[in-house]
Amino acid sequence: MDILETSSRHKKKSQATVRNTVPKLLPFLMSVCNYYVLWIPLSQPDWYNALIKCLPILSLGFFTIVHSIGVGRFSPYAKKIFLGLLFSAAGDICLVWPEYFLFGMLMFGLAHLMYTIAFGFYPLNIRIFIVLALFGVTFYSATVSYLSGPFVYMVAGYSMLICTMAWRALCRVSLASHKFSWACISAALGSIFFMVSDCVLAVDKFCFPVTNARAIVMSTYYGAQLLIALSVTAKPQDDFLWKSE
């Protein structure tokens, strides 16, 4: 009976979390719909286009703040995710103008750094590291012949950062019942979506045109950021920090 009662309480608590979370995501969902409805041509780089593009990410930043206020604590984990979202929004703005693409890469690199620090460095899980390192090296080796100038080094550094971010996100996942966390799974899936988005973007920009590249890149990108932002709903003990704070 105790087991059944515990399961029932856990189910009710999960349902309550969902009910409390969904309304806070309405600004994000509405701004994403607005982006796809307007679908402003990339040939029209202006501040209106930049606002429409980064508004979903700013809405997720708003979500992290509102959620933190709701639980009465702006945790170190949530702060780092929030900073990552702000850097991502800045990157979105930069990428609207092709001449600022390098600055956009820098902003997203800082976002991945924030996410990596938030996810922490324990446990290490060397097997996941090796798999992602091999993927990063293979992808860079396949694209480096298409690169020139500073992109030769920027793409290498960016590949290292996003693979590191994905490594740390995936290492947080545990299927053990006493450590299982949907928030950790959410962040891990988000990291994978982010890699898919950036790989498609890189191939389309540097190598060869990809059919429906923009739709693929933006849908996986917004999905990635949503999943990573949702990870702030984890319990305080689920925060994996590289240092005690």
C-alpha positions as a LaTeX table, in Angstrom:
\begin{tabular}{lrrr}
\hline
Residue & $x$ (\AA) & $y$ (\AA) & $z$ (\AA) \\
\hline
Met1 & 0.00 & 0.00 & 0.00 \\
Asp2 & 2.88 & 2.35 & 0.82 \\
Ile3 & 4.34 & 1.78 & $-2.64$ \\
Leu4 & 0.99 & 2.53 & $-4.27$ \\
Glu5 & 0.58 & 5.70 & $-2.20$ \\
Thr6 & 4.08 & 6.86 & $-3.09$ \\
Ser7 & 3.42 & 6.20 & $-6.79$ \\
Ser8 & 0.12 & 8.07 & $-6.58$ \\
Arg9 & 1.74 & 11.08 & $-4.90$ \\
His10 & 4.50 & 11.12 & $-7.51$ \\
Lys11 & 1.94 & 10.99 & $-10.33$ \\
Lys12 & $-0.09$ & 13.83 & $-8.83$ \\
Lys13 & 3.03 & 15.91 & $-8.34$ \\
Ser14 & 4.09 & 15.33 & $-11.96$ \\
Gln15 & 0.64 & 16.35 & $-13.19$ \\
Ala16 & 0.77 & 19.49 & $-11.06$ \\
Thr17 & 4.19 & 20.36 & $-12.49$ \\
Val18 & 2.84 & 20.02 & $-16.03$ \\
Arg19 & $-0.18$ & 22.18 & $-15.23$ \\
Asn20 & 2.06 & 24.87 & $-13.75$ \\
Thr21 & 4.61 & 24.74 & $-16.57$ \\
Val22 & 2.43 & 24.84 & $-19.70$ \\
Pro23 & 0.91 & 28.32 & $-19.09$ \\
Lys24 & 4.41 & 29.77 & $-18.58$ \\
Leu25 & 5.38 & 28.45 & $-22.02$ \\
Leu26 & 2.56 & 30.19 & $-23.88$ \\
Pro27 & 4.71 & 33.22 & $-24.84$ \\
Phe28 & 7.28 & 30.85 & $-26.33$ \\
Leu29 & 4.69 & 28.83 & $-28.25$ \\
Met30 & 3.00 & 31.96 & $-29.57$ \\
Ser31 & 6.28 & 33.56 & $-30.67$ \\
Val32 & 7.36 & 30.36 & $-32.44$ \\
Cys33 & 4.04 & 30.23 & $-34.29$ \\
Asn34 & 4.49 & 33.89 & $-35.16$ \\
Tyr35 & 7.95 & 33.18 & $-36.60$ \\
Tyr36 & 6.65 & 30.46 & $-38.91$ \\
Val37 & 3.52 & 32.38 & $-39.92$ \\
Leu38 & 5.53 & 35.47 & $-40.91$ \\
Trp39 & 8.48 & 33.48 & $-42.32$ \\
Ile40 & 10.35 & 36.66 & $-43.18$ \\
Pro41 & 12.75 & 36.15 & $-46.13$ \\
Leu42 & 16.41 & 35.91 & $-45.16$ \\
Ser43 & 17.11 & 38.53 & $-47.82$ \\
Gln44 & 15.49 & 41.15 & $-45.58$ \\
Pro45 & 17.94 & 41.57 & $-42.66$ \\
Asp46 & 16.59 & 44.22 & $-40.29$ \\
Trp47 & 15.80 & 44.67 & $-36.62$ \\
Tyr48 & 12.20 & 43.56 & $-37.05$ \\
Asn49 & 13.40 & 40.26 & $-38.52$ \\
Ala50 & 15.92 & 39.93 & $-35.67$ \\
Leu51 & 13.22 & 40.51 & $-33.05$ \\
Ile52 & 10.87 & 37.93 & $-34.57$ \\
Lys53 & 13.69 & 35.38 & $-34.67$ \\
Cys54 & 15.02 & 35.82 & $-31.13$ \\
Leu55 & 11.66 & 36.42 & $-29.40$ \\
Pro56 & 11.07 & 32.67 & $-28.72$ \\
Ile57 & 14.45 & 32.45 & $-26.96$ \\
Leu58 & 13.76 & 35.58 & $-24.93$ \\
Ser59 & 10.42 & 33.99 & $-24.00$ \\
Leu60 & 12.28 & 30.96 & $-22.65$ \\
Gly61 & 14.45 & 33.30 & $-20.62$ \\
Phe62 & 11.24 & 34.77 & $-19.24$ \\
Phe63 & 10.08 & 31.22 & $-18.46$ \\
Thr64 & 13.19 & 30.48 & $-16.40$ \\
Ile65 & 12.67 & 33.66 & $-14.36$ \\
Val66 & 8.96 & 33.07 & $-13.78$ \\
His67 & 9.57 & 29.46 & $-12.80$ \\
Ser68 & 12.33 & 30.48 & $-10.40$ \\
Ile69 & 10.06 & 33.07 & $-8.81$ \\
Gly70 & 7.37 & 30.41 & $-8.49$ \\
Val71 & 9.64 & 28.04 & $-6.59$ \\
Gly72 & 11.17 & 30.86 & $-4.56$ \\
Arg73 & 14.73 & 30.26 & $-5.70$ \\
Phe74 & 16.82 & 31.33 & $-8.69$ \\
Ser75 & 19.20 & 28.38 & $-8.53$ \\
Pro76 & 22.80 & 28.50 & $-9.86$ \\
Tyr77 & 21.70 & 26.00 & $-12.50$ \\
Ala78 & 18.79 & 28.20 & $-13.65$ \\
Lys79 & 21.06 & 31.26 & $-13.73$ \\
Lys80 & 23.48 & 29.55 & $-16.10$ \\
Ile81 & 20.68 & 28.31 & $-18.35$ \\
Phe82 & 19.26 & 31.84 & $-18.37$ \\
Leu83 & 22.64 & 33.28 & $-19.40$ \\
Gly84 & 22.92 & 30.63 & $-22.11$ \\
Leu85 & 19.54 & 31.71 & $-23.47$ \\
Leu86 & 20.59 & 35.37 & $-23.48$ \\
Phe87 & 23.78 & 34.55 & $-25.40$ \\
Ser88 & 21.69 & 32.47 & $-27.81$ \\
Ala89 & 19.31 & 35.39 & $-28.40$ \\
Ala90 & 22.32 & 37.61 & $-29.13$ \\
Gly91 & 23.58 & 34.96 & $-31.56$ \\
Asp92 & 20.21 & 34.89 & $-33.30$ \\
Ile93 & 20.38 & 38.63 & $-33.81$ \\
Cys94 & 23.91 & 38.44 & $-35.23$ \\
Leu95 & 23.01 & 35.68 & $-37.71$ \\
Val96 & 20.29 & 37.82 & $-39.27$ \\
Trp97 & 23.09 & 39.83 & $-40.90$ \\
Pro98 & 25.49 & 37.54 & $-42.87$ \\
Glu99 & 28.46 & 39.83 & $-42.19$ \\
Tyr100 & 28.08 & 39.17 & $-38.44$ \\
Phe101 & 28.04 & 35.39 & $-38.74$ \\
Leu102 & 31.34 & 35.05 & $-36.87$ \\
Phe103 & 29.99 & 37.11 & $-33.98$ \\
Gly104 & 26.93 & 34.88 & $-33.97$ \\
Met105 & 29.14 & 31.81 & $-33.66$ \\
Leu106 & 30.94 & 33.46 & $-30.75$ \\
Met107 & 27.65 & 34.18 & $-28.95$ \\
Phe108 & 26.43 & 30.61 & $-29.41$ \\
Gly109 & 29.81 & 29.33 & $-28.27$ \\
Leu110 & 29.35 & 31.28 & $-25.03$ \\
Ala111 & 25.84 & 29.84 & $-24.74$ \\
His112 & 27.22 & 26.31 & $-24.99$ \\
Leu113 & 29.84 & 27.18 & $-22.39$ \\
Met114 & 27.11 & 28.31 & $-19.98$ \\
Tyr115 & 25.10 & 25.16 & $-20.61$ \\
Thr116 & 28.19 & 23.00 & $-20.10$ \\
Ile117 & 29.00 & 24.63 & $-16.75$ \\
Ala118 & 25.34 & 24.25 & $-15.73$ \\
Phe119 & 25.34 & 20.53 & $-16.56$ \\
Gly120 & 28.53 & 20.03 & $-14.58$ \\
Phe121 & 31.44 & 17.62 & $-14.90$ \\
Tyr122 & 30.26 & 14.65 & $-12.87$ \\
Pro123 & 29.93 & 11.83 & $-13.74$ \\
Leu124 & 32.50 & 11.84 & $-16.53$ \\
Asn125 & 31.36 & 8.80 & $-18.57$ \\
Ile126 & 34.34 & 8.47 & $-20.91$ \\
Arg127 & 32.43 & 6.26 & $-23.38$ \\
Ile128 & 30.00 & 9.05 & $-24.23$ \\
Phe129 & 32.94 & 11.44 & $-24.50$ \\
Ile130 & 34.73 & 9.17 & $-26.99$ \\
Val131 & 31.60 & 8.75 & $-29.15$ \\
Leu132 & 30.94 & 12.50 & $-29.32$ \\
Ala133 & 34.63 & 13.32 & $-29.82$ \\
Leu134 & 34.77 & 10.92 & $-32.77$ \\
Phe135 & 31.61 & 12.45 & $-34.19$ \\
Gly136 & 33.00 & 15.98 & $-33.84$ \\
Val137 & 36.33 & 15.09 & $-35.44$ \\
Thr138 & 34.61 & 13.21 & $-38.29$ \\
Phe139 & 32.18 & 16.05 & $-39.00$ \\
Tyr140 & 34.92 & 18.67 & $-38.95$ \\
Ser141 & 37.16 & 16.55 & $-41.17$ \\
Ala142 & 34.33 & 16.24 & $-43.70$ \\
Thr143 & 33.66 & 20.00 & $-43.78$ \\
Val144 & 37.12 & 21.55 & $-43.34$ \\
Ser145 & 37.87 & 21.44 & $-47.08$ \\
Tyr146 & 34.91 & 23.79 & $-47.65$ \\
Leu147 & 36.11 & 26.31 & $-45.04$ \\
Ser148 & 38.39 & 29.28 & $-45.47$ \\
Gly149 & 39.79 & 32.14 & $-43.44$ \\
Pro150 & 38.80 & 32.36 & $-39.76$ \\
Phe151 & 36.04 & 29.79 & $-40.25$ \\
Val152 & 38.71 & 27.05 & $-40.33$ \\
Tyr153 & 39.44 & 27.74 & $-36.66$ \\
Met154 & 36.01 & 28.99 & $-35.57$ \\
Val155 & 34.20 & 25.88 & $-36.77$ \\
Ala156 & 36.78 & 23.67 & $-35.04$ \\
Gly157 & 36.35 & 25.51 & $-31.75$ \\
Tyr158 & 32.59 & 25.61 & $-32.05$ \\
Ser159 & 32.44 & 21.88 & $-32.80$ \\
Met160 & 34.45 & 21.20 & $-29.67$ \\
Leu161 & 32.14 & 23.35 & $-27.55$ \\
Ile162 & 28.85 & 21.87 & $-28.75$ \\
Cys163 & 30.15 & 18.30 & $-28.48$ \\
Thr164 & 31.32 & 19.04 & $-24.94$ \\
Met165 & 27.93 & 20.49 & $-24.09$ \\
Ala166 & 26.16 & 17.41 & $-25.46$ \\
Trp167 & 28.57 & 15.13 & $-23.59$ \\
Arg168 & 27.83 & 16.80 & $-20.26$ \\
Ala169 & 24.06 & 16.80 & $-20.90$ \\
Leu170 & 24.00 & 13.11 & $-21.80$ \\
Cys171 & 26.13 & 12.18 & $-18.78$ \\
Arg172 & 23.44 & 13.54 & $-16.44$ \\
Val173 & 20.93 & 10.92 & $-17.59$ \\
Ser174 & 20.49 & 7.94 & $-15.29$ \\
Leu175 & 17.83 & 5.25 & $-15.70$ \\
Ala176 & 18.20 & 4.15 & $-12.09$ \\
Ser177 & 14.86 & 4.63 & $-10.33$ \\
His178 & 16.37 & 6.61 & $-7.44$ \\
Lys179 & 18.19 & 8.99 & $-9.82$ \\
Phe180 & 15.76 & 9.15 & $-12.74$ \\
Ser181 & 14.91 & 12.71 & $-13.79$ \\
Trp182 & 12.79 & 13.89 & $-16.71$ \\
Ala183 & 14.59 & 17.23 & $-16.49$ \\
Cys184 & 17.93 & 15.55 & $-17.20$ \\
Ile185 & 16.43 & 13.64 & $-20.13$ \\
Ser186 & 14.97 & 16.90 & $-21.43$ \\
Ala187 & 18.39 & 18.59 & $-21.39$ \\
Ala188 & 20.02 & 15.57 & $-23.06$ \\
Leu189 & 17.46 & 15.52 & $-25.88$ \\
Gly190 & 17.86 & 19.26 & $-26.24$ \\
Ser191 & 21.62 & 18.88 & $-26.70$ \\
Ile192 & 21.09 & 16.31 & $-29.45$ \\
Phe193 & 18.57 & 18.55 & $-31.22$ \\
Phe194 & 21.07 & 21.40 & $-30.98$ \\
Met195 & 23.75 & 19.30 & $-32.66$ \\
Val196 & 21.37 & 18.32 & $-35.47$ \\
Ser197 & 20.40 & 21.95 & $-36.00$ \\
Asp198 & 23.99 & 23.19 & $-36.15$ \\
Cys199 & 25.18 & 20.34 & $-38.36$ \\
Val200 & 22.47 & 21.04 & $-40.93$ \\
Leu201 & 23.22 & 24.77 & $-40.75$ \\
Ala202 & 26.95 & 24.16 & $-41.27$ \\
Val203 & 26.44 & 21.84 & $-44.23$ \\
Asp204 & 23.96 & 24.21 & $-45.86$ \\
Lys205 & 26.15 & 27.29 & $-45.37$ \\
Phe206 & 29.61 & 25.90 & $-46.04$ \\
Cys207 & 29.22 & 22.72 & $-48.10$ \\
Phe208 & 26.12 & 22.42 & $-50.29$ \\
Pro209 & 22.44 & 23.46 & $-50.20$ \\
Val210 & 20.18 & 21.30 & $-48.04$ \\
Thr211 & 16.52 & 21.00 & $-48.99$ \\
Asn212 & 14.30 & 22.85 & $-46.49$ \\
Ala213 & 17.42 & 23.69 & $-44.49$ \\
Arg214 & 15.90 & 26.72 & $-42.76$ \\
Ala215 & 12.82 & 24.81 & $-41.60$ \\
Ile216 & 14.96 & 21.94 & $-40.29$ \\
Val217 & 17.47 & 24.23 & $-38.58$ \\
Met218 & 14.91 & 26.44 & $-36.86$ \\
Ser219 & 12.53 & 23.67 & $-35.78$ \\
Thr220 & 15.33 & 21.61 & $-34.19$ \\
Tyr221 & 16.89 & 24.77 & $-32.73$ \\
Tyr222 & 13.72 & 25.99 & $-31.05$ \\
Gly223 & 13.01 & 22.45 & $-29.86$ \\
Ala224 & 16.51 & 22.19 & $-28.42$ \\
Gln225 & 16.26 & 25.45 & $-26.51$ \\
Leu226 & 12.81 & 24.52 & $-25.19$ \\
Leu227 & 14.04 & 21.17 & $-23.88$ \\
Ile228 & 17.11 & 22.71 & $-22.26$ \\
Ala229 & 15.01 & 25.46 & $-20.66$ \\
Leu230 & 12.58 & 22.88 & $-19.28$ \\
Ser231 & 15.44 & 21.27 & $-17.38$ \\
Val232 & 15.26 & 24.13 & $-14.85$ \\
Thr233 & 12.13 & 22.46 & $-13.47$ \\
Ala234 & 14.38 & 19.83 & $-11.86$ \\
Lys235 & 14.49 & 19.50 & $-8.10$ \\
Pro236 & 17.41 & 21.33 & $-6.46$ \\
Gln237 & 19.19 & 18.04 & $-5.80$ \\
Asp238 & 19.07 & 17.32 & $-9.53$ \\
Asp239 & 21.36 & 20.28 & $-10.23$ \\
Phe240 & 24.72 & 19.01 & $-11.44$ \\
Leu241 & 27.27 & 21.69 & $-10.82$ \\
Trp242 & 31.00 & 21.47 & $-11.43$ \\
Lys243 & 31.56 & 23.18 & $-8.08$ \\
Ser244 & 29.58 & 23.33 & $-4.88$ \\
Glu245 & 27.88 & 26.69 & $-4.59$ \\
\hline
\end{tabular}
